[in-house]
Coordinates of N, CA and C and ligand atoms in Angstrom, one line a residue:
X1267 N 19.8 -2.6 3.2 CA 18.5 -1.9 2.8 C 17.5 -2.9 2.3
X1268 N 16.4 -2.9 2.7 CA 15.1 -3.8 2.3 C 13.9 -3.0 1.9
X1269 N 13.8 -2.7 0.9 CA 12.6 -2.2 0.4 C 11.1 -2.7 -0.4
X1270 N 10.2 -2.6 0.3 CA 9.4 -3.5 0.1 C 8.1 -2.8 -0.3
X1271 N 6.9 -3.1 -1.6 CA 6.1 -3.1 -1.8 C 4.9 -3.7 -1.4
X1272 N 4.2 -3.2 0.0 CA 3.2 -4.5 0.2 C 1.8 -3.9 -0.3
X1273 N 1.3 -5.0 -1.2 CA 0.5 -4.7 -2.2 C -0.9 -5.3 -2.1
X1274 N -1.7 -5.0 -2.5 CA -3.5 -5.7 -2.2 C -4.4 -4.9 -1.9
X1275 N -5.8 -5.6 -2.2 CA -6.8 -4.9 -1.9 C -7.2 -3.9 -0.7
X1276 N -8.0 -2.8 -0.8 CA -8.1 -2.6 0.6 C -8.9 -3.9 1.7
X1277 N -8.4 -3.9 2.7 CA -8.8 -5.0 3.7 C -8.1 -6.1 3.6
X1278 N -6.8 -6.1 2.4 CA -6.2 -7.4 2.4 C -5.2 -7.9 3.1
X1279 N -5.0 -6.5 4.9 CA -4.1 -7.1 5.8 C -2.8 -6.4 5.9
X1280 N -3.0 -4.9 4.9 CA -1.5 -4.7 4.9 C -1.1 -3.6 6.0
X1281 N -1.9 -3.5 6.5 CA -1.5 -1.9 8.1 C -1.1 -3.4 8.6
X1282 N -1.9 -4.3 8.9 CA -1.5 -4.9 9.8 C -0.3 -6.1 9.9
X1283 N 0.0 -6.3 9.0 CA 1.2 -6.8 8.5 C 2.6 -5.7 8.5
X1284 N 2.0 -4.8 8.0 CA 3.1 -3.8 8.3 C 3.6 -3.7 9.6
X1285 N 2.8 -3.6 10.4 CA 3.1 -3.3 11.4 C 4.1 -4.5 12.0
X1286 N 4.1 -5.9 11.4 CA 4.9 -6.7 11.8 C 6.2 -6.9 11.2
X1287 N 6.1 -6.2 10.0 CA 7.3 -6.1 9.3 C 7.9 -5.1 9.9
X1288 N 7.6 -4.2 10.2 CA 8.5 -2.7 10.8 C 9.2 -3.5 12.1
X1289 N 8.6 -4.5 13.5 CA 9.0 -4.5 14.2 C 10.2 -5.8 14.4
X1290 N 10.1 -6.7 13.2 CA 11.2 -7.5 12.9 C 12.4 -6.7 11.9
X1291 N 11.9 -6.0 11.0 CA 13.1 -5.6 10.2 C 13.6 -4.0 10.3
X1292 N 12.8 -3.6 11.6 CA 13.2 -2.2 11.2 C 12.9 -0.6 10.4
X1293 N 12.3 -1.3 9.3 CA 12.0 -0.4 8.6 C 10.9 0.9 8.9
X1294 N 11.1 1.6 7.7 CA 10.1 2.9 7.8 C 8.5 2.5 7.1
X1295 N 7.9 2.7 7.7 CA 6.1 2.7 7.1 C 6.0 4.0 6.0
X1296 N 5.7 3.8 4.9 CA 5.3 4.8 4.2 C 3.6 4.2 3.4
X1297 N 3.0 4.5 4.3 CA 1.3 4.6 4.2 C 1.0 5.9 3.6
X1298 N 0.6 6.0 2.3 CA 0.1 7.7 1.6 C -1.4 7.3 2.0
X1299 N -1.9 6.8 2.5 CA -3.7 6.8 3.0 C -3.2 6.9 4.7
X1300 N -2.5 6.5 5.6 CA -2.2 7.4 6.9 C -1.7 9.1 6.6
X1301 N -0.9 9.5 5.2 CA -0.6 10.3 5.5 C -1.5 11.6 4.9
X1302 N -2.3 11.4 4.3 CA -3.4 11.8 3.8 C -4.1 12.0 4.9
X1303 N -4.6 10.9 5.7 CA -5.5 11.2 6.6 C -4.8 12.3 7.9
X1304 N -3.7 11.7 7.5 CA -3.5 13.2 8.9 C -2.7 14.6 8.2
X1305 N -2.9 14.8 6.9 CA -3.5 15.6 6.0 C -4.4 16.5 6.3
X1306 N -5.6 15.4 6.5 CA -7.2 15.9 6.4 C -6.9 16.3 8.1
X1307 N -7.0 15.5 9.2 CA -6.9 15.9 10.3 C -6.2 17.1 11.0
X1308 N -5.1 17.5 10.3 CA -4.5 18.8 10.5 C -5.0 19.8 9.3
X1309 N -6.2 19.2 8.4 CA -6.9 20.3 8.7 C -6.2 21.4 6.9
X1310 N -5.1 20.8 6.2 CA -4.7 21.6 5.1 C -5.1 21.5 4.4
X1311 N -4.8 22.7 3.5 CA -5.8 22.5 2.1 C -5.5 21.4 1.2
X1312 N -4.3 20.8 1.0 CA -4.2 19.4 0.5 C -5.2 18.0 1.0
X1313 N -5.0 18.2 2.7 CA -6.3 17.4 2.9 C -7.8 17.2 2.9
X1314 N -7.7 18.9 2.5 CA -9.2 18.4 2.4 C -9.8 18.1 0.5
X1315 N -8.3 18.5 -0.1 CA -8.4 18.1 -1.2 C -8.8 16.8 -1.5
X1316 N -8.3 16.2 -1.0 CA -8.0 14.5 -0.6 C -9.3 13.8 0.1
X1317 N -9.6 14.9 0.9 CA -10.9 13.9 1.8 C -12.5 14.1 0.5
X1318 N -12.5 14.9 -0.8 CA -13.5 14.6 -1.4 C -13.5 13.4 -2.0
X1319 N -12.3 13.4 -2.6 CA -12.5 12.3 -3.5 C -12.1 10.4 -2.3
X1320 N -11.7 10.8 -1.3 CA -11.3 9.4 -0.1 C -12.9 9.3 -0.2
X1321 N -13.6 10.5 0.4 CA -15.1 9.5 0.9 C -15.9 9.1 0.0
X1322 N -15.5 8.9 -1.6 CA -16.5 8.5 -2.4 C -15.4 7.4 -3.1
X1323 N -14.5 6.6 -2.0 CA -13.7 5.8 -2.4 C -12.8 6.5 -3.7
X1324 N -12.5 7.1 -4.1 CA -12.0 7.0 -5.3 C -10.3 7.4 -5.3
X1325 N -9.4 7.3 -6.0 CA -8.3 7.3 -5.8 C -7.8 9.5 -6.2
X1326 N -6.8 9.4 -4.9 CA -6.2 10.9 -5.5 C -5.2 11.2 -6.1
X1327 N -5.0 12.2 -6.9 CA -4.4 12.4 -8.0 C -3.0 12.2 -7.9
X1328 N -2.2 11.5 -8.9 CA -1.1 10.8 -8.7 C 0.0 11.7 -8.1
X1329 N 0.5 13.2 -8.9 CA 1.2 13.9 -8.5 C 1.0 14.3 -7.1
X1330 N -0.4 14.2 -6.4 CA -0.1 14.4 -5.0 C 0.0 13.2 -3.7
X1331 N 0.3 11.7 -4.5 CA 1.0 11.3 -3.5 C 2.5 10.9 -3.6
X1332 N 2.6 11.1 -5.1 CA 3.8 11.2 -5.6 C 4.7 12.3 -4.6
X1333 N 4.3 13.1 -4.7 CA 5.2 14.3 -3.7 C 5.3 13.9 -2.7
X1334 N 4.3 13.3 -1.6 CA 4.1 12.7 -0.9 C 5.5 12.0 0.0
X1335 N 5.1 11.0 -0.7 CA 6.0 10.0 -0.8 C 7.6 10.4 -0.8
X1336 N 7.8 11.4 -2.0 CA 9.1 12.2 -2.0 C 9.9 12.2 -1.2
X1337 N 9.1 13.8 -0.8 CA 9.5 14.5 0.9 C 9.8 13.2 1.8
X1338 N 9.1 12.0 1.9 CA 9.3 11.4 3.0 C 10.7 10.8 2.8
X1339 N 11.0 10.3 1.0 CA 11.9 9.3 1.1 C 13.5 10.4 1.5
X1340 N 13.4 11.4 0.8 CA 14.1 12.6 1.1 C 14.7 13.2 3.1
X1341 N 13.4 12.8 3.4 CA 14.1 13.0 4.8 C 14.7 12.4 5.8
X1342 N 14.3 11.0 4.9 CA 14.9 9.9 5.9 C 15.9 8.8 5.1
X1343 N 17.3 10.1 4.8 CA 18.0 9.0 4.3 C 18.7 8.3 5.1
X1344 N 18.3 7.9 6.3 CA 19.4 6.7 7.0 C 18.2 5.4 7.3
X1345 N 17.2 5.6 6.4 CA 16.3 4.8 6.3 C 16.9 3.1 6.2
X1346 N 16.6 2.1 7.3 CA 17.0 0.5 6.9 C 16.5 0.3 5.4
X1347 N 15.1 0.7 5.6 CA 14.4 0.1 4.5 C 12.9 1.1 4.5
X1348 N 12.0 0.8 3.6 CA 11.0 1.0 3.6 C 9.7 0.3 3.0
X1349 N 8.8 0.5 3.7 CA 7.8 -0.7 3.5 C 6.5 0.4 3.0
X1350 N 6.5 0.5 1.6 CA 5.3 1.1 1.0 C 4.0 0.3 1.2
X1351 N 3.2 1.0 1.4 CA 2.0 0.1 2.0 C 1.0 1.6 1.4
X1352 N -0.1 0.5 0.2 CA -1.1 1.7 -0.4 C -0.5 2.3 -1.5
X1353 N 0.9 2.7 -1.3 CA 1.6 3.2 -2.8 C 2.8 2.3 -3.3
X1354 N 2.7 2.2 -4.4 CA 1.8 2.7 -6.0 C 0.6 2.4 -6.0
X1355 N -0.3 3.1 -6.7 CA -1.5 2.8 -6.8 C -1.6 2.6 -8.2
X1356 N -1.2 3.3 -9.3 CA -0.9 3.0 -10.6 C 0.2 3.3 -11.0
X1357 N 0.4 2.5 -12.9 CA 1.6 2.4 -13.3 C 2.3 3.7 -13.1
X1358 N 1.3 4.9 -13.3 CA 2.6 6.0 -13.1 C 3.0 6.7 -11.6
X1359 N 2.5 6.1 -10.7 CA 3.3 6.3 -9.7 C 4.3 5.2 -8.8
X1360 N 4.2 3.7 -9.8 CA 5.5 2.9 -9.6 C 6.5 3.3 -10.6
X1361 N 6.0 3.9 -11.9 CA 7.4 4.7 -12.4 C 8.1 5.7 -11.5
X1362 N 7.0 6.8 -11.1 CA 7.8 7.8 -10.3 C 8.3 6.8 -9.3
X1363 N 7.8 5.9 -8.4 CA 8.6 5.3 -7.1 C 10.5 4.4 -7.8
X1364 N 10.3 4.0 -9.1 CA 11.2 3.6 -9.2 C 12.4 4.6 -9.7
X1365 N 12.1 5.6 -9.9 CA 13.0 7.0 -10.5 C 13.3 7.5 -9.0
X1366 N 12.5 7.7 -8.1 CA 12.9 7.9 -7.3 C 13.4 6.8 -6.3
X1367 N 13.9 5.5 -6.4 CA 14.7 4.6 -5.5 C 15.7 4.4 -6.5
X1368 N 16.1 4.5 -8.0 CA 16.9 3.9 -8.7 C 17.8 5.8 -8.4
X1369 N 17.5 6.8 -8.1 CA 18.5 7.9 -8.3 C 19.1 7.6 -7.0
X1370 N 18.7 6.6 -5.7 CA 19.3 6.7 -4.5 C 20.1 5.0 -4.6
X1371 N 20.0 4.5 -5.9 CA 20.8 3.1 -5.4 C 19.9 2.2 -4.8
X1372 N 18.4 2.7 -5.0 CA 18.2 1.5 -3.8 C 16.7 1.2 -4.3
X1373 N 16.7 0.1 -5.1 CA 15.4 0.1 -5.7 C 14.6 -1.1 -5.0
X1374 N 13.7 -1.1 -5.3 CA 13.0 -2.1 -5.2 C 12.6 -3.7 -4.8
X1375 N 13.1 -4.2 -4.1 CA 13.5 -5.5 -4.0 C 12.2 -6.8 -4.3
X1376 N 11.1 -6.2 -3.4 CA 10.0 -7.2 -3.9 C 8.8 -6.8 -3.5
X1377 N 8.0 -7.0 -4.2 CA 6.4 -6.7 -3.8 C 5.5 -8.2 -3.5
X1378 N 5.4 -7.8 -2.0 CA 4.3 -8.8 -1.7 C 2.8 -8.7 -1.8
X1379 N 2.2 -9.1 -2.5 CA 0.5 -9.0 -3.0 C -0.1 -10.2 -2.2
X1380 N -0.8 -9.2 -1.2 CA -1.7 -10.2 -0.1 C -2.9 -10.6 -1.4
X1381 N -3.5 -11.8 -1.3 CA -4.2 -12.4 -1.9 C -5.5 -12.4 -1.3
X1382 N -6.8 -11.6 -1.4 CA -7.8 -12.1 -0.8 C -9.3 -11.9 -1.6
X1383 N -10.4 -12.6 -1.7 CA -11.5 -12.5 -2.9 C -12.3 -11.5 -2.1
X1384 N -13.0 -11.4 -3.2 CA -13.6 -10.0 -3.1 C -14.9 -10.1 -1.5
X1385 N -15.5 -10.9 -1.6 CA -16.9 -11.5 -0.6 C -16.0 -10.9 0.9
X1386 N -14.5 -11.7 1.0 CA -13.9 -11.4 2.1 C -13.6 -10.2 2.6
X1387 N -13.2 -9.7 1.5 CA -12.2 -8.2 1.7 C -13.6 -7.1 2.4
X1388 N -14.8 -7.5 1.4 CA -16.4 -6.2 2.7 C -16.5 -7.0 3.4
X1389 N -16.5 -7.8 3.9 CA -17.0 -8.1 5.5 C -16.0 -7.8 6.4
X1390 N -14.8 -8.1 5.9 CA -13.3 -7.5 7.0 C -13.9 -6.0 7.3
X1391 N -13.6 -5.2 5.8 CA -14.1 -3.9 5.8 C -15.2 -3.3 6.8
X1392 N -16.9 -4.0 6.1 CA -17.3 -3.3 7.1 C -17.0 -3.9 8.7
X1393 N -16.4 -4.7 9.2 CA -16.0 -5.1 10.3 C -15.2 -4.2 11.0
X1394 N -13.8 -3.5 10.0 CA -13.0 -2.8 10.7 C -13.5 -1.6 10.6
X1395 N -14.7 -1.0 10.0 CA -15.6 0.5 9.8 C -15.7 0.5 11.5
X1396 N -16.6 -0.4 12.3 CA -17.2 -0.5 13.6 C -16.4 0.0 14.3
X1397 N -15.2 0.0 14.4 CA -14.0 0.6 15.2 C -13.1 1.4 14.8
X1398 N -13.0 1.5 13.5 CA -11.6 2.3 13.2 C -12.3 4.1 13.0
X1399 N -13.3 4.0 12.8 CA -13.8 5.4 12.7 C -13.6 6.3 11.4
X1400 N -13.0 5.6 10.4 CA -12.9 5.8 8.5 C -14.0 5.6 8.5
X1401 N -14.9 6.9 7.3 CA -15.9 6.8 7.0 C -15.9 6.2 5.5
X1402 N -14.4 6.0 4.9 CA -14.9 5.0 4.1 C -14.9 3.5 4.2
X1403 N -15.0 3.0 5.5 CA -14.8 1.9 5.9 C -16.5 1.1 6.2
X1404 N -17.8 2.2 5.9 CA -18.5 2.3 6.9 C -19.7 1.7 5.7
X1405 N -19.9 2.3 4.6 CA -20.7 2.5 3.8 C -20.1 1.5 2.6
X1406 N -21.1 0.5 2.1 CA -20.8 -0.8 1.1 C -20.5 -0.1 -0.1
X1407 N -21.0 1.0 -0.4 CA -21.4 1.6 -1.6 C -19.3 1.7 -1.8
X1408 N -19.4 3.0 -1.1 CA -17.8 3.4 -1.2 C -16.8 2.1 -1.3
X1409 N -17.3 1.2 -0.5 CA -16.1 -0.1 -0.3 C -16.0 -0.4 -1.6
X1410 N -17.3 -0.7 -2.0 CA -17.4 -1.3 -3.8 C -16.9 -0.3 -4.8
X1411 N -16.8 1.1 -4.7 CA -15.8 1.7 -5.3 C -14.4 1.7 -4.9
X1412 N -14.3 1.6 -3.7 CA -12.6 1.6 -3.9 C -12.0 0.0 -4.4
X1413 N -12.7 -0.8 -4.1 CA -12.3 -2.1 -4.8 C -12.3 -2.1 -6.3
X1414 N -13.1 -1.2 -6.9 CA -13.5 -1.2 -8.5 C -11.9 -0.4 -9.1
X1415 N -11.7 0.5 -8.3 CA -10.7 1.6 -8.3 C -9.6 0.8 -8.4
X1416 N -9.3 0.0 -7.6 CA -8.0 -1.5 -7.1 C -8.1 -2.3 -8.4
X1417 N -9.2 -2.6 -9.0 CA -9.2 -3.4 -9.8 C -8.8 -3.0 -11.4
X1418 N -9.2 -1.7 -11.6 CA -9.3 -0.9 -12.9 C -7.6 -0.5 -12.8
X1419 N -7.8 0.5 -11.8 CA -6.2 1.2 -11.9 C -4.9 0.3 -11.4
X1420 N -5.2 -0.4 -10.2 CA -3.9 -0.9 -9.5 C -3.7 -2.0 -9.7
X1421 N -4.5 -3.2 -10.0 CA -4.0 -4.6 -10.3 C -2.9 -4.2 -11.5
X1422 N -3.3 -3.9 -12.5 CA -2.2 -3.6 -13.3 C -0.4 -3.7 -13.1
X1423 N -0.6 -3.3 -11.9 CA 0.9 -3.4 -11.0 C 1.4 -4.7 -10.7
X1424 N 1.0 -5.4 -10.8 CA 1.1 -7.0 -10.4 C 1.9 -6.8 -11.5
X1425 N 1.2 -6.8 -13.0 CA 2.4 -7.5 -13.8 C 3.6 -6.4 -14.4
X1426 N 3.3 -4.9 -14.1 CA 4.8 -4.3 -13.6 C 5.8 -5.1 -13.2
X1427 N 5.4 -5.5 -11.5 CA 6.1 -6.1 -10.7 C 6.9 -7.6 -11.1
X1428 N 6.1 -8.0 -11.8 CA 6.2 -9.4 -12.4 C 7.2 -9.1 -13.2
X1429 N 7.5 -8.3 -14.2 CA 7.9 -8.4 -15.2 C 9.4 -7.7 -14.9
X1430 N 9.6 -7.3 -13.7 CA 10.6 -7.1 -13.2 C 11.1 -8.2 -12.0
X1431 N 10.7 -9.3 -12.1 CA 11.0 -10.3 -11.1 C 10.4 -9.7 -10.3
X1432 N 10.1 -9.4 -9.8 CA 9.8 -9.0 -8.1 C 8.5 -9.6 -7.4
X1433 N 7.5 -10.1 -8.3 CA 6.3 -10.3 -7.7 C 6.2 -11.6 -6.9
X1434 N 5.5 -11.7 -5.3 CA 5.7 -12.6 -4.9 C 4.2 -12.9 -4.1
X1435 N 3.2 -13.7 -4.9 CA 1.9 -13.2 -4.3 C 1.7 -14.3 -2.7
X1436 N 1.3 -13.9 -2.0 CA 1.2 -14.8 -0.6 C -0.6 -14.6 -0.6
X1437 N -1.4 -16.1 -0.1 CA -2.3 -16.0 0.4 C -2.6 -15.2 1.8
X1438 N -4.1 -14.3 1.7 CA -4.1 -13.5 2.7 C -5.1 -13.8 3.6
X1439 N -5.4 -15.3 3.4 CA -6.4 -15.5 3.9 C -5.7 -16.6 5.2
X1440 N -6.0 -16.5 6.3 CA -5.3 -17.6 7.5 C -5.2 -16.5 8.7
X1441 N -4.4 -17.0 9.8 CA -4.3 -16.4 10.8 C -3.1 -15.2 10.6
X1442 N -3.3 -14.5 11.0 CA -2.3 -13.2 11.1 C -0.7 -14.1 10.9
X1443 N -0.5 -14.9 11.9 CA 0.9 -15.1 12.1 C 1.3 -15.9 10.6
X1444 N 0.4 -16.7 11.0 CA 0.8 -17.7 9.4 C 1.1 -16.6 7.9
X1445 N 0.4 -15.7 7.9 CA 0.3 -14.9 6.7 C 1.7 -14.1 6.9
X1446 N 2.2 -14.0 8.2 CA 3.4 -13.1 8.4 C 4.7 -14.0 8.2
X1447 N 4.5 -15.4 8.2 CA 5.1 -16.6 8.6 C 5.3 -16.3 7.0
X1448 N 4.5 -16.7 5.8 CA 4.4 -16.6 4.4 C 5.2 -15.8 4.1
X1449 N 4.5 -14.5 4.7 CA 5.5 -12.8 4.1 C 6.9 -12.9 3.9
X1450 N 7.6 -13.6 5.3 CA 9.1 -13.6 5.7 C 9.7 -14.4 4.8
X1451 N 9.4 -15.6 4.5 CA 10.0 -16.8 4.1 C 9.8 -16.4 2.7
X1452 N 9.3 -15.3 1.9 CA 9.4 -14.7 0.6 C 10.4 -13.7 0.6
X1453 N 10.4 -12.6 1.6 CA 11.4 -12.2 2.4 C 13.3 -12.9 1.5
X1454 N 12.5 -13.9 2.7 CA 14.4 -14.8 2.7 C 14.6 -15.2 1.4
X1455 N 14.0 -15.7 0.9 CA 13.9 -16.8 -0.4 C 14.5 -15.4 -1.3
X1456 N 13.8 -14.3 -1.5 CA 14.6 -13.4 -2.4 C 15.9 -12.4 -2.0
X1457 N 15.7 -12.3 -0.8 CA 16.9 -11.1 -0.5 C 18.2 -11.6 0.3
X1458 N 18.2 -12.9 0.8 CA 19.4 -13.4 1.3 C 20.4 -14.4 0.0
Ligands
AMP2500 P1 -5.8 3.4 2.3 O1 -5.7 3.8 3.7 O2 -4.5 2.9 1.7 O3 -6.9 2.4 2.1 O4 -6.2 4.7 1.5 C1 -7.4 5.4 1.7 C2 -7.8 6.3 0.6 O5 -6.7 7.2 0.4 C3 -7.9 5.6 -0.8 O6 -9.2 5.1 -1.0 C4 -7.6 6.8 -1.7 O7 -8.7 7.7 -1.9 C5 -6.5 7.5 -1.0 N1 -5.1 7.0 -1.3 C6 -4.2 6.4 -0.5 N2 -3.1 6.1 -1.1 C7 -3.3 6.5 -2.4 C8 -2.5 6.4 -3.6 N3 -1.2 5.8 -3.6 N4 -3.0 6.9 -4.7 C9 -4.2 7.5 -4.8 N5 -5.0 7.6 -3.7 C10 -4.6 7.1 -2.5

């Protein structure tokens, strides 16, 4: 079992990282901003709960990704691992995440915190707006609240994580491989 917190700004690389960790280790993606979004796209009243406060950047209310999250870990107990990507967002939903991996035996092993300054993380952003078709990807205004949002509520988590050994911050700035190259070799260094 490998379970993993990958942690950072929005735009700091983590869909896309994930996506390389899933295909070397296995694991399950648990994205609460994918699962929100297809939430909103199917259209339920939870999503469209969700899509007021998403397009003014701002964060949603903890008990609804908390459940979220739940249900998922709940259905997939033959899970290798899982790779949280977007949750926790604050301290009380890495308490709920650890109540819910410590009642299954299987907590937490490490949180990786992509590293990237602020100047970088809006130009990625509006860069990936032009294609990905998120309307909060599109507009500076929103970008600069959900980074304010990251900053106020979620950095906080770092020193959670810290203070449970687990924090392992990797620069997020370099080529895709190299930052995946960083990821792994934090990877090894704690869990072998
Ligand atoms: P993301 O795709 O992770 O950038 O998330 C997009 C948006 O979904 C965020 O700006 C929040 O409005 C919402 N969201 C996603 N995950 C969470 C979370 N763990 N807690 C609160 N809001 C979230």
């Amino acid at each position: 079992m490998l379970n993993i917190v990958l942690f950072g700004p929005p735009g700091a690389g983590k869909g896309t990282q994930s996506e390389k960790l899933i295909a070397k280790y296995g694991l399950v993606h648990l994205s609460t901003g994918d699962m929100l979004r297809a939430e909103i796209a199917a259209g339920s009243a939870l999503g469209m709960e969700a899509k007021t406060l998403m397009d003014k950047g701002q964060l949603v209310p903890d008990e609804v990704v908390i459940n979220i999250i739940k249900s998922n870990i709940d259905t997939k107990p033959y899970a290798k691992g899982f790779i949280f990507d977007g949750f926790p967002r604050t301290v009380k939903q890495a308490e709920a995440l650890d109540d819910l991996l410590n009642n299954i035996q299987k907590p937490i092993q490490l949180m990786i915190s992509l590293e990237v300054e602020k100047a970088e993380l809006i130009e990625r952003l509006l860069k990936r707006g032009e294609s990905s078709g998120r309307s909060d990807d599109t507009n500076k205004e929103i970008i600069e609240n959900r980074i304010n949002e990251y900053n106020n509520k979620t950095l906080p988590l770092k020193d959670f994580y810290k203070l449970q050994g687990k924090l392992c911050p990797i620069n997020g700035i370099g080529s895709i491989d190299e930052i995946f190259n960083s990821i792994c070799q934090a990877i090894h260094a704690k869990v072998s």
